[in-house]
Amino acid sequence: MNAALQLNINSSQILYNILLPCDLPVKNHPFSKAKFILEKTATISSNGTVQSVRGSVVDIHFEKSLPPIYTLLTTGEKGTIAIEVQSHLDMHTVRGIALTPTGGLARGMAVENTGAPLTAPVGKNTLSRMFNVFGQAIDRQPQPEDVEWRSVHQPPPPLSRRTAKSEIFETGIKIIDVLSPLERGGKAGLFGGAGVGKTVLLTEMIHNVVGQQQGVSIFCGIGERCREGEELYSEMKEAGVLPNMAMIFGQMNEPPGSRFRVGYTALTMAEYFRDDEHQDVLLLIDNIFRFIQAGMEVSGMMGLMPSRLGYQPNLGTELAELEERISNTESGAITSIQAVYVPADDLTDPAAVHTFSHLSASIVLSRKRASEGLYPAIDPLQSNSKMATPGIVGERHYAIAQEIRRTIAEYEELKDIIAMLGLEQLSSDDRKVVARARQLERFLTQPFFTTEQFSGIPGKMVSLKDTLDGCERILHDEFKDYPEQAFYMVGTIDEVKKPGKENT
């Protein structure tokens, strides 16, 4: 049985389209306003009635068999409210979470059992388009045709299908490529509190990487600002990279159920390009903490006992269900870059701790470095990558990265002495360490293309080779007579100018 239901959401003027059911992918998904379109003569399984409504939590009574967990139900005066079944309370009652606003819902209303879970559109025609959690186009263009619809609830690839490549994924950002290189087909996290530059850094990585990406790019906005989504869409359109990119948004004004499922929708679309089209996929997520936060809201509304700091008791399981689907297979690779908000800059927060365990590279942004104007405000000592080993990046790269960290760590230890006694009280060797560290810190700053309109400084993209050459020359004291400010916001080391030679 294949049937389609189109929902007209009056409150947001967005059409939510839900495929019913989805045992097999369906092409040419039909659309018709406020009515069922039956492709084959069939009857929908038993319906129910609303028993109670508490915010986004809805209890529904069924006289006959209960719908399975994750089944999508529809209700409301015009069938405009979508509910996902979360638990069975007894032989005749299910509890679900509304994926749409529940305004106007009342006890006794009829509930339609769609007989299928939430689905997402997949196919080449989804590229260059923007969707919501239901797979409905929200870019003021017609719904794409000739697409397939698949359940968003898919198991991760089995171990027998997974592969490991251990290749470096260059970003053109100096401090990342040298100290925390990303893995092609791996997962990288950008950790930071509010206002330290996570979204700016992620946007810059999109600018640098999407144009070079040979496959497909999928951007998933989870619980972030609508303004940022519109700006990103406009920037990608101007840059000419939309033809190989799809965007999925569940913004912060959406109900928690919608924000909790939008990541699954994006992953389902990414898996299609990896498994069916045999292409590499770049999956960008902003912000994975909002996914955890939405799960916390859903857990609380469902009445589960909270764990530490109010997080859901099954935090690790829910995050693993999402993260483990991001993997390499013999068909292709999904490389993921995820922004991770850190509450109160506390890296021991359960959300950050659980996310760390899934990543191959962790890039930590520091509020202290941001206050010093060292952008990108990446902490060189806390950031790390499992790729930074001699066997993968090479002996030279590994040695330079270790020497950079050692130099900056020694400088951090000397800061207290400098604050109390002054730089002049240090030994000659210590003063050289301080000079090298301060030059390195400033050389690893970089002007971004995405901030040109604010800073007035043209953006720079620097290759790994040029970055390694510059750091190596600084460590060898080739620029000991240069002021540290000469290294600030430059690209390659050749752009550093000696005092008095700016106009020569």
PDB file of C-alpha atoms in Angstrom, residues 257-477:
ATOM      1  CA  GLY A 257      10.132  16.576  18.614  1.00  0.00           C
ATOM      2  CA  SER A 258      10.922  18.272  15.312  1.00  0.00           C
ATOM      3  CA  ARG A 259      14.391  19.379  16.462  1.00  0.00           C
ATOM      4  CA  PHE A 260      15.066  15.875  17.765  1.00  0.00           C
ATOM      5  CA  ARG A 261      14.300  14.222  14.410  1.00  0.00           C
ATOM      6  CA  VAL A 262      15.787  16.694  11.910  1.00  0.00           C
ATOM      7  CA  GLY A 263      19.239  15.119  12.268  1.00  0.00           C
ATOM      8  CA  TYR A 264      17.773  11.753  11.256  1.00  0.00           C
ATOM      9  CA  THR A 265      16.257  13.333   8.147  1.00  0.00           C
ATOM     10  CA  ALA A 266      19.630  14.780   7.110  1.00  0.00           C
ATOM     11  CA  LEU A 267      21.409  11.477   7.761  1.00  0.00           C
ATOM     12  CA  THR A 268      18.882   9.553   5.675  1.00  0.00           C
ATOM     13  CA  MET A 269      19.564  11.867   2.735  1.00  0.00           C
ATOM     14  CA  ALA A 270      23.341  11.558   3.239  1.00  0.00           C
ATOM     15  CA  GLU A 271      23.155   7.754   3.399  1.00  0.00           C
ATOM     16  CA  TYR A 272      21.398   7.654   0.033  1.00  0.00           C
ATOM     17  CA  PHE A 273      24.280   9.434  -1.712  1.00  0.00           C
ATOM     18  CA  ARG A 274      26.824   7.215   0.054  1.00  0.00           C
ATOM     19  CA  ASP A 275      25.106   3.849  -0.474  1.00  0.00           C
ATOM     20  CA  ASP A 276      23.098   4.291  -3.706  1.00  0.00           C
ATOM     21  CA  GLU A 277      25.112   6.883  -5.637  1.00  0.00           C
ATOM     22  CA  HIS A 278      28.514   5.704  -4.265  1.00  0.00           C
ATOM     23  CA  GLN A 279      29.611   9.275  -3.549  1.00  0.00           C
ATOM     24  CA  ASP A 280      31.553  10.827  -0.683  1.00  0.00           C
ATOM     25  CA  VAL A 281      29.386  13.063   1.490  1.00  0.00           C
ATOM     26  CA  LEU A 282      30.331  16.041   3.668  1.00  0.00           C
ATOM     27  CA  LEU A 283      27.792  16.318   6.506  1.00  0.00           C
ATOM     28  CA  LEU A 284      27.851  19.590   8.448  1.00  0.00           C
ATOM     29  CA  ILE A 285      25.817  19.835  11.657  1.00  0.00           C
ATOM     30  CA  ASP A 286      25.131  23.008  13.630  1.00  0.00           C
ATOM     31  CA  ASN A 287      24.557  22.317  16.508  1.00  0.00           C
ATOM     32  CA  ILE A 288      24.785  18.780  17.880  1.00  0.00           C
ATOM     33  CA  PHE A 289      24.176  20.049  21.428  1.00  0.00           C
ATOM     34  CA  ARG A 290      20.720  21.231  20.326  1.00  0.00           C
ATOM     35  CA  PHE A 291      19.969  17.647  19.301  1.00  0.00           C
ATOM     36  CA  ILE A 292      20.894  16.511  22.812  1.00  0.00           C
ATOM     37  CA  GLN A 293      18.895  19.392  24.292  1.00  0.00           C
ATOM     38  CA  ALA A 294      15.818  18.446  22.256  1.00  0.00           C
ATOM     39  CA  GLY A 295      16.199  14.860  23.452  1.00  0.00           C
ATOM     40  CA  MET A 296      16.366  16.149  27.022  1.00  0.00           C
ATOM     41  CA  GLU A 297      13.102  18.047  26.508  1.00  0.00           C
ATOM     42  CA  VAL A 298      11.420  14.995  24.985  1.00  0.00           C
ATOM     43  CA  SER A 299      12.703  12.778  27.810  1.00  0.00           C
ATOM     44  CA  GLY A 300      11.407  15.167  30.461  1.00  0.00           C
ATOM     45  CA  MET A 301       7.989  15.450  28.842  1.00  0.00           C
ATOM     46  CA  MET A 302       7.783  11.661  28.556  1.00  0.00           C
ATOM     47  CA  GLY A 303       8.319  11.413  32.316  1.00  0.00           C
ATOM     48  CA  LEU A 304      11.710   9.665  32.322  1.00  0.00           C
ATOM     49  CA  MET A 305      13.899  10.046  35.401  1.00  0.00           C
ATOM     50  CA  PRO A 306      16.585  12.670  34.624  1.00  0.00           C
ATOM     51  CA  SER A 307      20.263  11.880  35.111  1.00  0.00           C
ATOM     52  CA  ARG A 308      23.156  14.225  35.936  1.00  0.00           C
ATOM     53  CA  LEU A 309      22.403  17.937  35.329  1.00  0.00           C
ATOM     54  CA  GLY A 310      18.930  17.081  34.052  1.00  0.00           C
ATOM     55  CA  TYR A 311      20.047  15.179  30.960  1.00  0.00           C
ATOM     56  CA  GLN A 312      18.048  12.224  29.706  1.00  0.00           C
ATOM     57  CA  PRO A 313      19.048   8.849  31.218  1.00  0.00           C
ATOM     58  CA  ASN A 314      19.625   7.375  27.742  1.00  0.00           C
ATOM     59  CA  LEU A 315      21.831  10.246  26.502  1.00  0.00           C
ATOM     60  CA  GLY A 316      24.633   7.949  25.384  1.00  0.00           C
ATOM     61  CA  THR A 317      22.265   5.654  23.491  1.00  0.00           C
ATOM     62  CA  GLU A 318      20.443   8.466  21.682  1.00  0.00           C
ATOM     63  CA  LEU A 319      23.677  10.146  20.609  1.00  0.00           C
ATOM     64  CA  ALA A 320      25.175   6.841  19.457  1.00  0.00           C
ATOM     65  CA  GLU A 321      22.104   6.094  17.316  1.00  0.00           C
ATOM     66  CA  LEU A 322      22.820   9.274  15.372  1.00  0.00           C
ATOM     67  CA  GLU A 323      26.632   9.284  15.365  1.00  0.00           C
ATOM     68  CA  GLU A 324      27.154   5.623  14.468  1.00  0.00           C
ATOM     69  CA  ARG A 325      25.264   6.075  11.198  1.00  0.00           C
ATOM     70  CA  ILE A 326      28.011   8.524  10.137  1.00  0.00           C
ATOM     71  CA  SER A 327      30.630   6.105   8.840  1.00  0.00           C
ATOM     72  CA  ASN A 328      32.771   4.860   5.952  1.00  0.00           C
ATOM     73  CA  THR A 329      31.586   1.900   3.903  1.00  0.00           C
ATOM     74  CA  GLU A 330      32.830   0.226   0.746  1.00  0.00           C
ATOM     75  CA  SER A 331      30.309   2.395  -1.145  1.00  0.00           C
ATOM     76  CA  GLY A 332      31.579   5.779   0.051  1.00  0.00           C
ATOM     77  CA  ALA A 333      32.406   7.936   3.051  1.00  0.00           C
ATOM     78  CA  ILE A 334      30.492  10.437   5.159  1.00  0.00           C
ATOM     79  CA  THR A 335      32.813  13.081   6.625  1.00  0.00           C
ATOM     80  CA  SER A 336      31.093  15.036   9.379  1.00  0.00           C
ATOM     81  CA  ILE A 337      31.990  18.382  10.943  1.00  0.00           C
ATOM     82  CA  GLN A 338      29.833  19.245  13.951  1.00  0.00           C
ATOM     83  CA  ALA A 339      29.559  22.378  16.055  1.00  0.00           C
ATOM     84  CA  VAL A 340      29.109  21.531  19.740  1.00  0.00           C
ATOM     85  CA  TYR A 341      27.921  24.167  22.209  1.00  0.00           C
ATOM     86  CA  VAL A 342      29.572  23.755  25.620  1.00  0.00           C
ATOM     87  CA  PRO A 343      27.354  25.033  28.469  1.00  0.00           C
ATOM     88  CA  ALA A 344      29.215  27.497  30.703  1.00  0.00           C
ATOM     89  CA  ASP A 345      32.494  26.562  28.925  1.00  0.00           C
ATOM     90  CA  ASP A 346      32.523  23.343  30.977  1.00  0.00           C
ATOM     91  CA  LEU A 347      34.134  20.547  28.965  1.00  0.00           C
ATOM     92  CA  THR A 348      33.127  18.055  31.686  1.00  0.00           C
ATOM     93  CA  ASP A 349      29.447  18.640  30.898  1.00  0.00           C
ATOM     94  CA  PRO A 350      27.810  15.266  30.051  1.00  0.00           C
ATOM     95  CA  ALA A 351      26.795  16.487  26.581  1.00  0.00           C
ATOM     96  CA  ALA A 352      30.402  17.370  25.709  1.00  0.00           C
ATOM     97  CA  VAL A 353      31.834  14.227  27.315  1.00  0.00           C
ATOM     98  CA  HIS A 354      29.528  11.886  25.390  1.00  0.00           C
ATOM     99  CA  THR A 355      30.181  13.733  22.122  1.00  0.00           C
ATOM    100  CA  PHE A 356      33.991  13.575  22.559  1.00  0.00           C
ATOM    101  CA  SER A 357      33.927   9.770  22.462  1.00  0.00           C
ATOM    102  CA  HIS A 358      32.504   9.679  18.919  1.00  0.00           C
ATOM    103  CA  LEU A 359      34.973  12.072  17.284  1.00  0.00           C
ATOM    104  CA  SER A 360      38.269  11.531  15.474  1.00  0.00           C
ATOM    105  CA  ALA A 361      39.219  15.212  15.918  1.00  0.00           C
ATOM    106  CA  SER A 362      38.219  17.646  18.681  1.00  0.00           C
ATOM    107  CA  ILE A 363      38.723  21.362  18.082  1.00  0.00           C
ATOM    108  CA  VAL A 364      38.240  23.377  21.282  1.00  0.00           C
ATOM    109  CA  LEU A 365      37.591  27.110  21.078  1.00  0.00           C
ATOM    110  CA  SER A 366      38.869  29.232  23.961  1.00  0.00           C
ATOM    111  CA  ARG A 367      37.146  32.324  25.342  1.00  0.00           C
ATOM    112  CA  LYS A 368      40.524  33.526  26.651  1.00  0.00           C
ATOM    113  CA  ARG A 369      42.075  33.449  23.176  1.00  0.00           C
ATOM    114  CA  ALA A 370      39.014  35.164  21.740  1.00  0.00           C
ATOM    115  CA  SER A 371      39.427  37.971  24.293  1.00  0.00           C
ATOM    116  CA  GLU A 372      43.043  38.378  23.128  1.00  0.00           C
ATOM    117  CA  GLY A 373      41.905  38.749  19.517  1.00  0.00           C
ATOM    118  CA  LEU A 374      43.564  35.502  18.404  1.00  0.00           C
ATOM    119  CA  TYR A 375      41.070  34.293  15.799  1.00  0.00           C
ATOM    120  CA  PRO A 376      40.192  31.564  15.106  1.00  0.00           C
ATOM    121  CA  ALA A 377      40.135  31.216  18.895  1.00  0.00           C
ATOM    122  CA  ILE A 378      41.241  27.575  18.870  1.00  0.00           C
ATOM    123  CA  ASP A 379      43.092  26.298  21.937  1.00  0.00           C
ATOM    124  CA  PRO A 380      46.247  24.598  20.584  1.00  0.00           C
ATOM    125  CA  LEU A 381      46.773  22.578  23.765  1.00  0.00           C
ATOM    126  CA  GLN A 382      43.261  21.211  24.280  1.00  0.00           C
ATOM    127  CA  SER A 383      42.521  20.478  20.617  1.00  0.00           C
ATOM    128  CA  ASN A 384      43.602  17.070  19.353  1.00  0.00           C
ATOM    129  CA  SER A 385      43.183  14.547  16.573  1.00  0.00           C
ATOM    130  CA  LYS A 386      43.790  10.833  16.293  1.00  0.00           C
ATOM    131  CA  MET A 387      45.252  11.553  12.841  1.00  0.00           C
ATOM    132  CA  ALA A 388      48.203  13.443  14.354  1.00  0.00           C
ATOM    133  CA  THR A 389      50.510  10.417  14.401  1.00  0.00           C
ATOM    134  CA  PRO A 390      53.774   9.879  12.464  1.00  0.00           C
ATOM    135  CA  GLY A 391      52.295   6.959  10.552  1.00  0.00           C
ATOM    136  CA  ILE A 392      49.487   9.094   9.086  1.00  0.00           C
ATOM    137  CA  VAL A 393      50.664  12.708   8.809  1.00  0.00           C
ATOM    138  CA  GLY A 394      54.365  11.900   8.433  1.00  0.00           C
ATOM    139  CA  GLU A 395      57.390  12.381  10.672  1.00  0.00           C
ATOM    140  CA  ARG A 396      57.986  16.040   9.735  1.00  0.00           C
ATOM    141  CA  HIS A 397      54.391  17.159  10.304  1.00  0.00           C
ATOM    142  CA  TYR A 398      54.216  15.265  13.607  1.00  0.00           C
ATOM    143  CA  ALA A 399      57.520  16.721  14.859  1.00  0.00           C
ATOM    144  CA  ILE A 400      56.502  20.305  13.976  1.00  0.00           C
ATOM    145  CA  ALA A 401      53.093  19.918  15.665  1.00  0.00           C
ATOM    146  CA  GLN A 402      54.664  18.505  18.828  1.00  0.00           C
ATOM    147  CA  GLU A 403      57.260  21.302  18.940  1.00  0.00           C
ATOM    148  CA  ILE A 404      54.525  23.941  18.525  1.00  0.00           C
ATOM    149  CA  ARG A 405      52.579  22.464  21.440  1.00  0.00           C
ATOM    150  CA  ARG A 406      55.700  22.178  23.609  1.00  0.00           C
ATOM    151  CA  THR A 407      56.676  25.798  22.912  1.00  0.00           C
ATOM    152  CA  ILE A 408      53.204  27.178  23.670  1.00  0.00           C
ATOM    153  CA  ALA A 409      52.908  24.985  26.802  1.00  0.00           C
ATOM    154  CA  GLU A 410      56.234  26.327  28.137  1.00  0.00           C
ATOM    155  CA  TYR A 411      55.045  29.867  27.438  1.00  0.00           C
ATOM    156  CA  GLU A 412      51.839  29.209  29.401  1.00  0.00           C
ATOM    157  CA  GLU A 413      53.920  28.042  32.372  1.00  0.00           C
ATOM    158  CA  LEU A 414      56.065  31.196  32.210  1.00  0.00           C
ATOM    159  CA  LYS A 415      53.117  33.602  32.119  1.00  0.00           C
ATOM    160  CA  ASP A 416      52.791  33.772  35.915  1.00  0.00           C
ATOM    161  CA  ILE A 417      56.486  34.592  36.315  1.00  0.00           C
ATOM    162  CA  ILE A 418      56.246  37.257  33.606  1.00  0.00           C
ATOM    163  CA  ALA A 419      53.197  38.796  35.311  1.00  0.00           C
ATOM    164  CA  MET A 420      54.974  39.005  38.686  1.00  0.00           C
ATOM    165  CA  LEU A 421      58.606  39.755  37.787  1.00  0.00           C
ATOM    166  CA  GLY A 422      58.555  40.897  34.182  1.00  0.00           C
ATOM    167  CA  LEU A 423      60.013  39.468  30.983  1.00  0.00           C
ATOM    168  CA  GLU A 424      63.488  40.822  31.800  1.00  0.00           C
ATOM    169  CA  GLN A 425      63.837  38.443  34.761  1.00  0.00           C
ATOM    170  CA  LEU A 426      63.647  35.364  32.533  1.00  0.00           C
ATOM    171  CA  SER A 427      66.727  33.537  31.323  1.00  0.00           C
ATOM    172  CA  SER A 428      67.902  33.974  27.747  1.00  0.00           C
ATOM    173  CA  ASP A 429      66.497  30.578  26.716  1.00  0.00           C
ATOM    174  CA  ASP A 430      63.123  31.326  28.303  1.00  0.00           C
ATOM    175  CA  ARG A 431      62.912  34.666  26.519  1.00  0.00           C
ATOM    176  CA  LYS A 432      63.518  32.877  23.218  1.00  0.00           C
ATOM    177  CA  VAL A 433      60.711  30.435  24.029  1.00  0.00           C
ATOM    178  CA  VAL A 434      58.348  33.324  24.783  1.00  0.00           C
ATOM    179  CA  ALA A 435      59.253  35.092  21.529  1.00  0.00           C
ATOM    180  CA  ARG A 436      58.727  31.930  19.472  1.00  0.00           C
ATOM    181  CA  ALA A 437      55.423  31.135  21.181  1.00  0.00           C
ATOM    182  CA  ARG A 438      54.008  34.620  20.659  1.00  0.00           C
ATOM    183  CA  GLN A 439      55.068  34.586  16.995  1.00  0.00           C
ATOM    184  CA  LEU A 440      53.483  31.152  16.525  1.00  0.00           C
ATOM    185  CA  GLU A 441      50.237  32.215  18.205  1.00  0.00           C
ATOM    186  CA  ARG A 442      49.928  35.174  15.862  1.00  0.00           C
ATOM    187  CA  PHE A 443      51.005  33.266  12.766  1.00  0.00           C
ATOM    188  CA  LEU A 444      48.260  30.704  13.453  1.00  0.00           C
ATOM    189  CA  THR A 445      45.625  33.460  13.328  1.00  0.00           C
ATOM    190  CA  GLN A 446      43.928  33.825   9.974  1.00  0.00           C
ATOM    191  CA  PRO A 447      41.510  36.239   8.273  1.00  0.00           C
ATOM    192  CA  PHE A 448      38.317  34.496   7.127  1.00  0.00           C
ATOM    193  CA  PHE A 449      36.410  34.943   3.900  1.00  0.00           C
ATOM    194  CA  THR A 450      33.139  34.868   5.852  1.00  0.00           C
ATOM    195  CA  THR A 451      34.170  37.846   8.017  1.00  0.00           C
ATOM    196  CA  GLU A 452      35.598  40.095   5.282  1.00  0.00           C
ATOM    197  CA  GLN A 453      32.607  42.437   5.452  1.00  0.00           C
ATOM    198  CA  PHE A 454      33.147  42.952   9.195  1.00  0.00           C
ATOM    199  CA  SER A 455      36.952  43.027   9.490  1.00  0.00           C
ATOM    200  CA  GLY A 456      37.837  44.599   6.159  1.00  0.00           C
ATOM    201  CA  ILE A 457      40.695  42.086   5.821  1.00  0.00           C
ATOM    202  CA  PRO A 458      40.595  39.801   2.746  1.00  0.00           C
ATOM    203  CA  GLY A 459      40.189  36.128   3.620  1.00  0.00           C
ATOM    204  CA  LYS A 460      43.107  33.714   3.264  1.00  0.00           C
ATOM    205  CA  MET A 461      43.184  30.001   2.532  1.00  0.00           C
ATOM    206  CA  VAL A 462      46.573  28.411   3.257  1.00  0.00           C
ATOM    207  CA  SER A 463      47.798  24.980   2.188  1.00  0.00           C
ATOM    208  CA  LEU A 464      49.191  22.544   4.743  1.00  0.00           C
ATOM    209  CA  LYS A 465      52.626  22.665   3.082  1.00  0.00           C
ATOM    210  CA  ASP A 466      52.865  26.459   3.408  1.00  0.00           C
ATOM    211  CA  THR A 467      51.679  26.325   7.019  1.00  0.00           C
ATOM    212  CA  LEU A 468      54.272  23.708   7.970  1.00  0.00           C
ATOM    213  CA  ASP A 469      57.026  25.704   6.244  1.00  0.00           C
ATOM    214  CA  GLY A 470      56.062  28.862   8.142  1.00  0.00           C
ATOM    215  CA  CYS A 471      55.886  27.164  11.543  1.00  0.00           C
ATOM    216  CA  GLU A 472      59.191  25.382  10.964  1.00  0.00           C
ATOM    217  CA  ARG A 473      60.972  28.624  10.075  1.00  0.00           C
ATOM    218  CA  ILE A 474      59.586  30.357  13.185  1.00  0.00           C
ATOM    219  CA  LEU A 475      60.733  27.455  15.374  1.00  0.00           C
ATOM    220  CA  HIS A 476      64.227  27.773  13.842  1.00  0.00           C
ATOM    221  CA  ASP A 477      64.355  31.465  14.856  1.00  0.00           C
TER     222      ASP A 477
END
